[in-house]
Short mmCIF file of C-alpha atoms in Angstrom, two decimals:
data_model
loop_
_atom_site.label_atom_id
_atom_site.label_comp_id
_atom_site.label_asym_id
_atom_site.label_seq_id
_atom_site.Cartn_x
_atom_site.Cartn_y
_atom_site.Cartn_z
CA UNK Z 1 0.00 0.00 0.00
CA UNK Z 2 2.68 2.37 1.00
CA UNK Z 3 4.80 1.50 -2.40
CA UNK Z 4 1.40 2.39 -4.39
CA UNK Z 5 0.81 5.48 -2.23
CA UNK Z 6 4.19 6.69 -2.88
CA UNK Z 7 4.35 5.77 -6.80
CA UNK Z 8 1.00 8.09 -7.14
CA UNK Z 9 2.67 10.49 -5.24
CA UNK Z 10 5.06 10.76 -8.61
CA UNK Z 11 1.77 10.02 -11.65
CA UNK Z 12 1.02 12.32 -13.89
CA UNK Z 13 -1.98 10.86 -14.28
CA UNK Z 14 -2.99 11.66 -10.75
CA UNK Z 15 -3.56 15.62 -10.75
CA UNK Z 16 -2.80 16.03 -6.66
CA UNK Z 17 0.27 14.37 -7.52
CA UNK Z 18 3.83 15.78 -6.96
CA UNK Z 19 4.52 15.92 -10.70
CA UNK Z 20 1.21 16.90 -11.56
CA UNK Z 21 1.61 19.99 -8.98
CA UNK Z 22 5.04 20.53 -10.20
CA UNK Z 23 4.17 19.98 -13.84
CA UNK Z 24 1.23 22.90 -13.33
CA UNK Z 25 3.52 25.01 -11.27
CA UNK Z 26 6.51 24.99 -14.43
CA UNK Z 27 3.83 25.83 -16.87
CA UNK Z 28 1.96 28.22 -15.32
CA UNK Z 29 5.98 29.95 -15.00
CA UNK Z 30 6.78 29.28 -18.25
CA UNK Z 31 3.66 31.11 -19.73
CA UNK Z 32 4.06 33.74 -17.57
CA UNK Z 33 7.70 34.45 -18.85
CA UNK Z 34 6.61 34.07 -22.46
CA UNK Z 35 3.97 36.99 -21.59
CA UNK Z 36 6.72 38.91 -19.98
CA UNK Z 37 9.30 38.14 -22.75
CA UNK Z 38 6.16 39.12 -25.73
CA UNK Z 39 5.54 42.64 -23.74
CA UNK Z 40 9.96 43.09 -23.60
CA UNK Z 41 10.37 42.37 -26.85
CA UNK Z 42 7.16 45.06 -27.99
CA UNK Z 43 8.92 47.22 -26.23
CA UNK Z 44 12.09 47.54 -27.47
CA UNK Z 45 10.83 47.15 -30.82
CA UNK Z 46 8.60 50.48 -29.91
CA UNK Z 47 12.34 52.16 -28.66
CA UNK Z 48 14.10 51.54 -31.86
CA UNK Z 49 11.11 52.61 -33.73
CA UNK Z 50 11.48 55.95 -31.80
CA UNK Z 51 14.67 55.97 -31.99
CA UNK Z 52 15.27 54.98 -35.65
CA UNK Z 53 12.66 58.03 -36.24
CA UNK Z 54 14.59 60.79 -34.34
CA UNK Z 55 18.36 59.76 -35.87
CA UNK Z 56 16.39 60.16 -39.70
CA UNK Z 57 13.95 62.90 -38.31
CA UNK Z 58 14.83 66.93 -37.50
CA UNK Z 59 14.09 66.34 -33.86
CA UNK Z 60 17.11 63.97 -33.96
CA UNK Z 61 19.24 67.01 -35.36
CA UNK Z 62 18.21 69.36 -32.60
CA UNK Z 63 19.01 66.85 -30.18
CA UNK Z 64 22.69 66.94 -31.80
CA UNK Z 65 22.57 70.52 -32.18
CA UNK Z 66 22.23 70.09 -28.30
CA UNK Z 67 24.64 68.15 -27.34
CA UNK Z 68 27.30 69.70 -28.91
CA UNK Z 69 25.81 73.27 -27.45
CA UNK Z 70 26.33 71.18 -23.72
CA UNK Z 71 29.79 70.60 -24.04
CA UNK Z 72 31.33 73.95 -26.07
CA UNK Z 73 29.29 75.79 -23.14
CA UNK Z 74 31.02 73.96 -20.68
CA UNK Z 75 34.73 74.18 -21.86
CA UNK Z 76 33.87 78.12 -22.63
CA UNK Z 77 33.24 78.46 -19.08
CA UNK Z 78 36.22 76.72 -18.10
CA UNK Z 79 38.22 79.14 -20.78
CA UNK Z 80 36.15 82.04 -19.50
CA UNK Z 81 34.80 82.82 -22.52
CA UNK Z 82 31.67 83.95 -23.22
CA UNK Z 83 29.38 81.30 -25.20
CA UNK Z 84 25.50 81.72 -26.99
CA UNK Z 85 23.36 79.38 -28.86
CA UNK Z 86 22.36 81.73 -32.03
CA UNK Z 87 20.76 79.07 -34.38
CA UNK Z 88 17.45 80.65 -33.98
CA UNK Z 89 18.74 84.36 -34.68
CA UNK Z 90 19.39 86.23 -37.49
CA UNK Z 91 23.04 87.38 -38.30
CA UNK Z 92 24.40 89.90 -40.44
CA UNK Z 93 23.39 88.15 -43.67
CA UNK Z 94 19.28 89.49 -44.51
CA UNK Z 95 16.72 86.50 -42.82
CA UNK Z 96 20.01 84.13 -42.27
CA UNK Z 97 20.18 82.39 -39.17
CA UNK Z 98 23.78 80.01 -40.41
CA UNK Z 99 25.83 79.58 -37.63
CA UNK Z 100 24.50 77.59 -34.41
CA UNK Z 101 26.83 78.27 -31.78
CA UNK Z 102 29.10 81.58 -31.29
CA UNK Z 103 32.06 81.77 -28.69
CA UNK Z 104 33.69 85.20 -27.62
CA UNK Z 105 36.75 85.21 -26.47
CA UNK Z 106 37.14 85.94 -22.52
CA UNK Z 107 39.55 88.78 -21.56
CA UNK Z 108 42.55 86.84 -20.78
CA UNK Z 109 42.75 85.60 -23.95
CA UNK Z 110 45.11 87.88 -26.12
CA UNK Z 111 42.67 88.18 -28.89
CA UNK Z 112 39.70 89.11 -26.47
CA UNK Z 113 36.54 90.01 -27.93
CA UNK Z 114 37.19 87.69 -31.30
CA UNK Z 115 34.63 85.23 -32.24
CA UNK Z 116 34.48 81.71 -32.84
CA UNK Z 117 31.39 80.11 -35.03
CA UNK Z 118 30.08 76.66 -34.69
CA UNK Z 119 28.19 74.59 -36.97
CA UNK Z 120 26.70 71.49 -36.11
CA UNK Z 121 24.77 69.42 -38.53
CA UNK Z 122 23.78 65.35 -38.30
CA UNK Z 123 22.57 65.40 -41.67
CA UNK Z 124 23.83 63.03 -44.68
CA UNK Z 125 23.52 65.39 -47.44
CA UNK Z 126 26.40 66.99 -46.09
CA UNK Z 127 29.47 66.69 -48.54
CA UNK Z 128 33.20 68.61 -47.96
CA UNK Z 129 32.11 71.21 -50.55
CA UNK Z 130 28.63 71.43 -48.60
CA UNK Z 131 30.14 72.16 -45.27
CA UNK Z 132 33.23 74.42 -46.25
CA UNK Z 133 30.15 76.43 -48.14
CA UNK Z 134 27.75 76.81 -45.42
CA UNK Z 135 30.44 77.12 -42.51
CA UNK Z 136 32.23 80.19 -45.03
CA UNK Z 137 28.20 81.76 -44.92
CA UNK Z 138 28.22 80.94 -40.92
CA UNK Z 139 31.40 82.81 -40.64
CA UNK Z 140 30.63 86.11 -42.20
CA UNK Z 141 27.37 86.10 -40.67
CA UNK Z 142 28.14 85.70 -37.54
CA UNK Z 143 31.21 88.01 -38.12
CA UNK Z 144 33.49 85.33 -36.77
CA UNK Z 145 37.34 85.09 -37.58
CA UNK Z 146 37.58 81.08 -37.35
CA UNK Z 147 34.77 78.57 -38.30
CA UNK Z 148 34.62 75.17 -36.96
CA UNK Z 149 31.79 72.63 -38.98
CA UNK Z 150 30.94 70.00 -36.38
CA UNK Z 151 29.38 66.69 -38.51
CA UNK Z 152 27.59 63.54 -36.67
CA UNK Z 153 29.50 60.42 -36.94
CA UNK Z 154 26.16 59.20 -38.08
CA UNK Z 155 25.99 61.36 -40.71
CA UNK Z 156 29.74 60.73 -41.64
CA UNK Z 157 31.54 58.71 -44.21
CA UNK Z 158 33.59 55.96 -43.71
CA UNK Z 159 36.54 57.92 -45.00
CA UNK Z 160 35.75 61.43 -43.42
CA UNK Z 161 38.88 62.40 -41.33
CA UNK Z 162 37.56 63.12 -37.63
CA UNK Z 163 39.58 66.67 -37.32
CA UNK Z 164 41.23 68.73 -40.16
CA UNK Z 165 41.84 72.45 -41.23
CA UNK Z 166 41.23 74.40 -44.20
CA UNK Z 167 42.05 77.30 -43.96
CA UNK Z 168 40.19 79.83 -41.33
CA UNK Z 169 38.13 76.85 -41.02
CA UNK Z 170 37.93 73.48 -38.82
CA UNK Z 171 35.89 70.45 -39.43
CA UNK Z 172 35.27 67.53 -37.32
CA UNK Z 173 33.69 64.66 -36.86
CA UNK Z 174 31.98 64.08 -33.62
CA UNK Z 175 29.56 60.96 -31.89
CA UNK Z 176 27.58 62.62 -29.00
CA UNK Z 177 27.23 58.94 -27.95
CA UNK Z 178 31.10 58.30 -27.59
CA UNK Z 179 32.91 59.75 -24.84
CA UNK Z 180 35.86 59.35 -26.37
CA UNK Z 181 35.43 61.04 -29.12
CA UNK Z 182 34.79 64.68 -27.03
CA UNK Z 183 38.71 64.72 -27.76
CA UNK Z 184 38.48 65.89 -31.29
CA UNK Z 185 35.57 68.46 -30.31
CA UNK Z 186 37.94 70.00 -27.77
CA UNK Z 187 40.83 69.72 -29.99
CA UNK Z 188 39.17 71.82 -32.21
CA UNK Z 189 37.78 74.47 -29.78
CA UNK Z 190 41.17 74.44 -28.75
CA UNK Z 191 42.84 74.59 -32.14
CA UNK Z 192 40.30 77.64 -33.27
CA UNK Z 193 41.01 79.85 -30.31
CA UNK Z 194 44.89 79.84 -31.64
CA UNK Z 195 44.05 80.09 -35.03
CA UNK Z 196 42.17 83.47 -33.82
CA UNK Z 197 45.22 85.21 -33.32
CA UNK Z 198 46.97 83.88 -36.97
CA UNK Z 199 43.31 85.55 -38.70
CA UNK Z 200 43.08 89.22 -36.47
CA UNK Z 201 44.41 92.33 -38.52
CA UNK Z 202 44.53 94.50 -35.97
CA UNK Z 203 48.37 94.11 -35.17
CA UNK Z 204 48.81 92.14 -32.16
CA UNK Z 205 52.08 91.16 -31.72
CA UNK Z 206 51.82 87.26 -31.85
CA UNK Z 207 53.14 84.82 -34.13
CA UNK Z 208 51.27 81.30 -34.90
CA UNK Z 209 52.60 78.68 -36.97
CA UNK Z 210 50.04 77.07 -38.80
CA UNK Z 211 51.80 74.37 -39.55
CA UNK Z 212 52.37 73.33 -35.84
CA UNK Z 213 48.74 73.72 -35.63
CA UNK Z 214 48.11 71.47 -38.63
CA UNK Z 215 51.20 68.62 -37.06
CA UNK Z 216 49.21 69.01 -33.69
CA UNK Z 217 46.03 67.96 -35.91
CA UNK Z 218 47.83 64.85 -37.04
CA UNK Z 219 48.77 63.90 -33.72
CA UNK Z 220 45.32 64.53 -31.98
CA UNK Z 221 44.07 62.53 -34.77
CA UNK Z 222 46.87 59.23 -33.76
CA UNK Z 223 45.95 59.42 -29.54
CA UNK Z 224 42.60 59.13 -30.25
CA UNK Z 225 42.57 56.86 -32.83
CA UNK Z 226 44.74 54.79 -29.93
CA UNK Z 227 42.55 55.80 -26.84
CA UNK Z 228 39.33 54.62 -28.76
CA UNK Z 229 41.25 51.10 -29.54
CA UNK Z 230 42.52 50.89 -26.01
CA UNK Z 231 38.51 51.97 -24.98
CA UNK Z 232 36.87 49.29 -27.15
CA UNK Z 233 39.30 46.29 -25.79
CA UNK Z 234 38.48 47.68 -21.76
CA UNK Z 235 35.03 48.11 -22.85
CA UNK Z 236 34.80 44.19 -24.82
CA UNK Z 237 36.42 42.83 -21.66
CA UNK Z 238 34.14 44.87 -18.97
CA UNK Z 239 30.86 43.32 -21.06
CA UNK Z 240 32.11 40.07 -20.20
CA UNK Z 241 32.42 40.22 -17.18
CA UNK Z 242 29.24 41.61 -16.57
CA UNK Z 243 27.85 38.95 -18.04
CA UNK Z 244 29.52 36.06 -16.48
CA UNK Z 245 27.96 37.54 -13.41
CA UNK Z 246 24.85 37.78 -14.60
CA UNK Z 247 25.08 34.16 -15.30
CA UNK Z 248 26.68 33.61 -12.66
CA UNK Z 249 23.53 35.08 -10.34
CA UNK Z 250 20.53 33.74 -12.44
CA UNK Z 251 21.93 30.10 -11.81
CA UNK Z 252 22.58 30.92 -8.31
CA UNK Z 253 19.08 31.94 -7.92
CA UNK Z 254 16.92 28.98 -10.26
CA UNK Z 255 19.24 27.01 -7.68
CA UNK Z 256 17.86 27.87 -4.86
CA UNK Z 257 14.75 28.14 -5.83
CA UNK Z 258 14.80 24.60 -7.04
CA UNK Z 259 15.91 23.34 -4.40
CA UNK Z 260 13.55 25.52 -1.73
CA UNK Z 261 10.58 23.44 -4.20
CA UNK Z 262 12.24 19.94 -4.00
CA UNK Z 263 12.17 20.35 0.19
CA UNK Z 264 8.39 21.50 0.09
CA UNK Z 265 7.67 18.70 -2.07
CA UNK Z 266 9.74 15.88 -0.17
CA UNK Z 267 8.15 17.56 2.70
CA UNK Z 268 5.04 16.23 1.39
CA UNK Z 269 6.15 12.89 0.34
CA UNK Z 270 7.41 12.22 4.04
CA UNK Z 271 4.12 13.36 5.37
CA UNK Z 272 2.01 10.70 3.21
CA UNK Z 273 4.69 7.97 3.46
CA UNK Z 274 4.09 8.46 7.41
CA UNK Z 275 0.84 8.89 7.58
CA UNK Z 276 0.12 5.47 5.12
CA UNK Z 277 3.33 3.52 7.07
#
């Protein structure tokens, strides 16, 4: 009696059996977390719709226009210069508004009072002859000595170099997304406050060598090619790690929990086997 007692204890054909409980118990789980995976996976799909519509979308470009406007503010302040968003002002030019960001140099700076013009565009259209156009309009609009054209990575070729001169002018490639790539973007805030002094007329005694400038360029261009490669190996290794302890912790936890269910249910089995002994 007690061997037939305990062998329905473990039928599945018996629904007040252990396995039949247990059986009831996984599936009821396992539809659960196929309702929660279903509602996850609408829900990133939902994010990179959003998402995929602001990178092709203008409110994507304001939000770059943004970004860059966060961190030229900051250095300014740390340069003590004085910085303004003018992308939704008119400049000099009739009804143009070219020219998103302006920077004035502070008063320790030995060309005080010059300005710098930014122009930031995440926009594909964008060629060379595109930018050095509309940065040359931002310029005299904004009656600025030095222009600097700041392009989205996303909006970048493959082959666009991430910081170079031409002339009175600086373009670079930027991702708002990669910290590591705020080096160029300060490199060439950096590089256009010298270049100020090489553009003035008014006969300040001060001699820049632009082709220090452009050799500094070069060599901005190598550290950060090297910091990002030294970045993405830290970065490879840190992912997984963080994953082997999430492993690590989900298998720690179904463990236990196993286990906490196996004692409730040989709990049970002792209890009959007694009580039919």
């Amino acid at each position: 009696d007690a061997s037939a007692g305990i062998e329905s204890l473990f039928s599945l054909d018996d629904e007040n059996s252990v396995l039949a409980r247990m059986h009831r118990h996984n599936q009821a789980n396992h539809e659960k977390l196929q309702e929660q995976i279903t509602q996850l996976v609408d829900l990133v799909a939902r994010g990179e719709a959003r998402t995929q519509a602001e990178r092709e979308g203008t409110a994507h470009g304001h939000t770059f226009e943004e970004a860059v406007s966060q961190k030229l503010a900051a250095w300014a302040s740390g340069f003590a210069d004085l910085f303004e968003d003018c992308g939704s002002t008119t400049g000099r030019i009739r009804s143009s508004k070219v020219g998103d960001h302006l920077v004035c140099l502070g008063s320790e700076h030995v060309a005080s009072g010059r300005r710098i013009v930014f122009e930031s565009k995440e926009n594909k259209s964008y060629s060379a002859v595109k930018a050095k156009s509309e940065i040359e309009v931002a310029r005299h609009n904004r009656d600025a000595d030095v222009g600097v054209f700041v392009l989205s990575k996303r909006s970048a070729g493959g082959g666009a170099e991430p910081l170079r001169r031409d002339g009175q002018d600086i373009f670079v490639v930027w991702d708002a997304e990669d910290a590591s790539s705020d080096a160029y973007l300060r490199a060439a805030y950096v590089l256009a406050r010298h270049m100020v002094v090489a553009q003035q007329s008014d006969g300040v005694d001060v001699e820049v060598d632009l082709e220090t400038i452009d050799k500094t360029i070069l060599d901005v261009q190598k550290q950060c090619a090297k910091a990002q490669g030294i970045r993405t190996k830290g970065q490879s290794i840190q992912k997984a790690a963080e994953t082997i302890i999430k492993d690590a912790e989900k298998l720690e936890s179904d463990l236990a929990r196993n286990v906490e269910r196996l004692q409730d249910e040989m709990k049970v089995v002792r209890e009959v086997v007694s009580a039919r002994a």
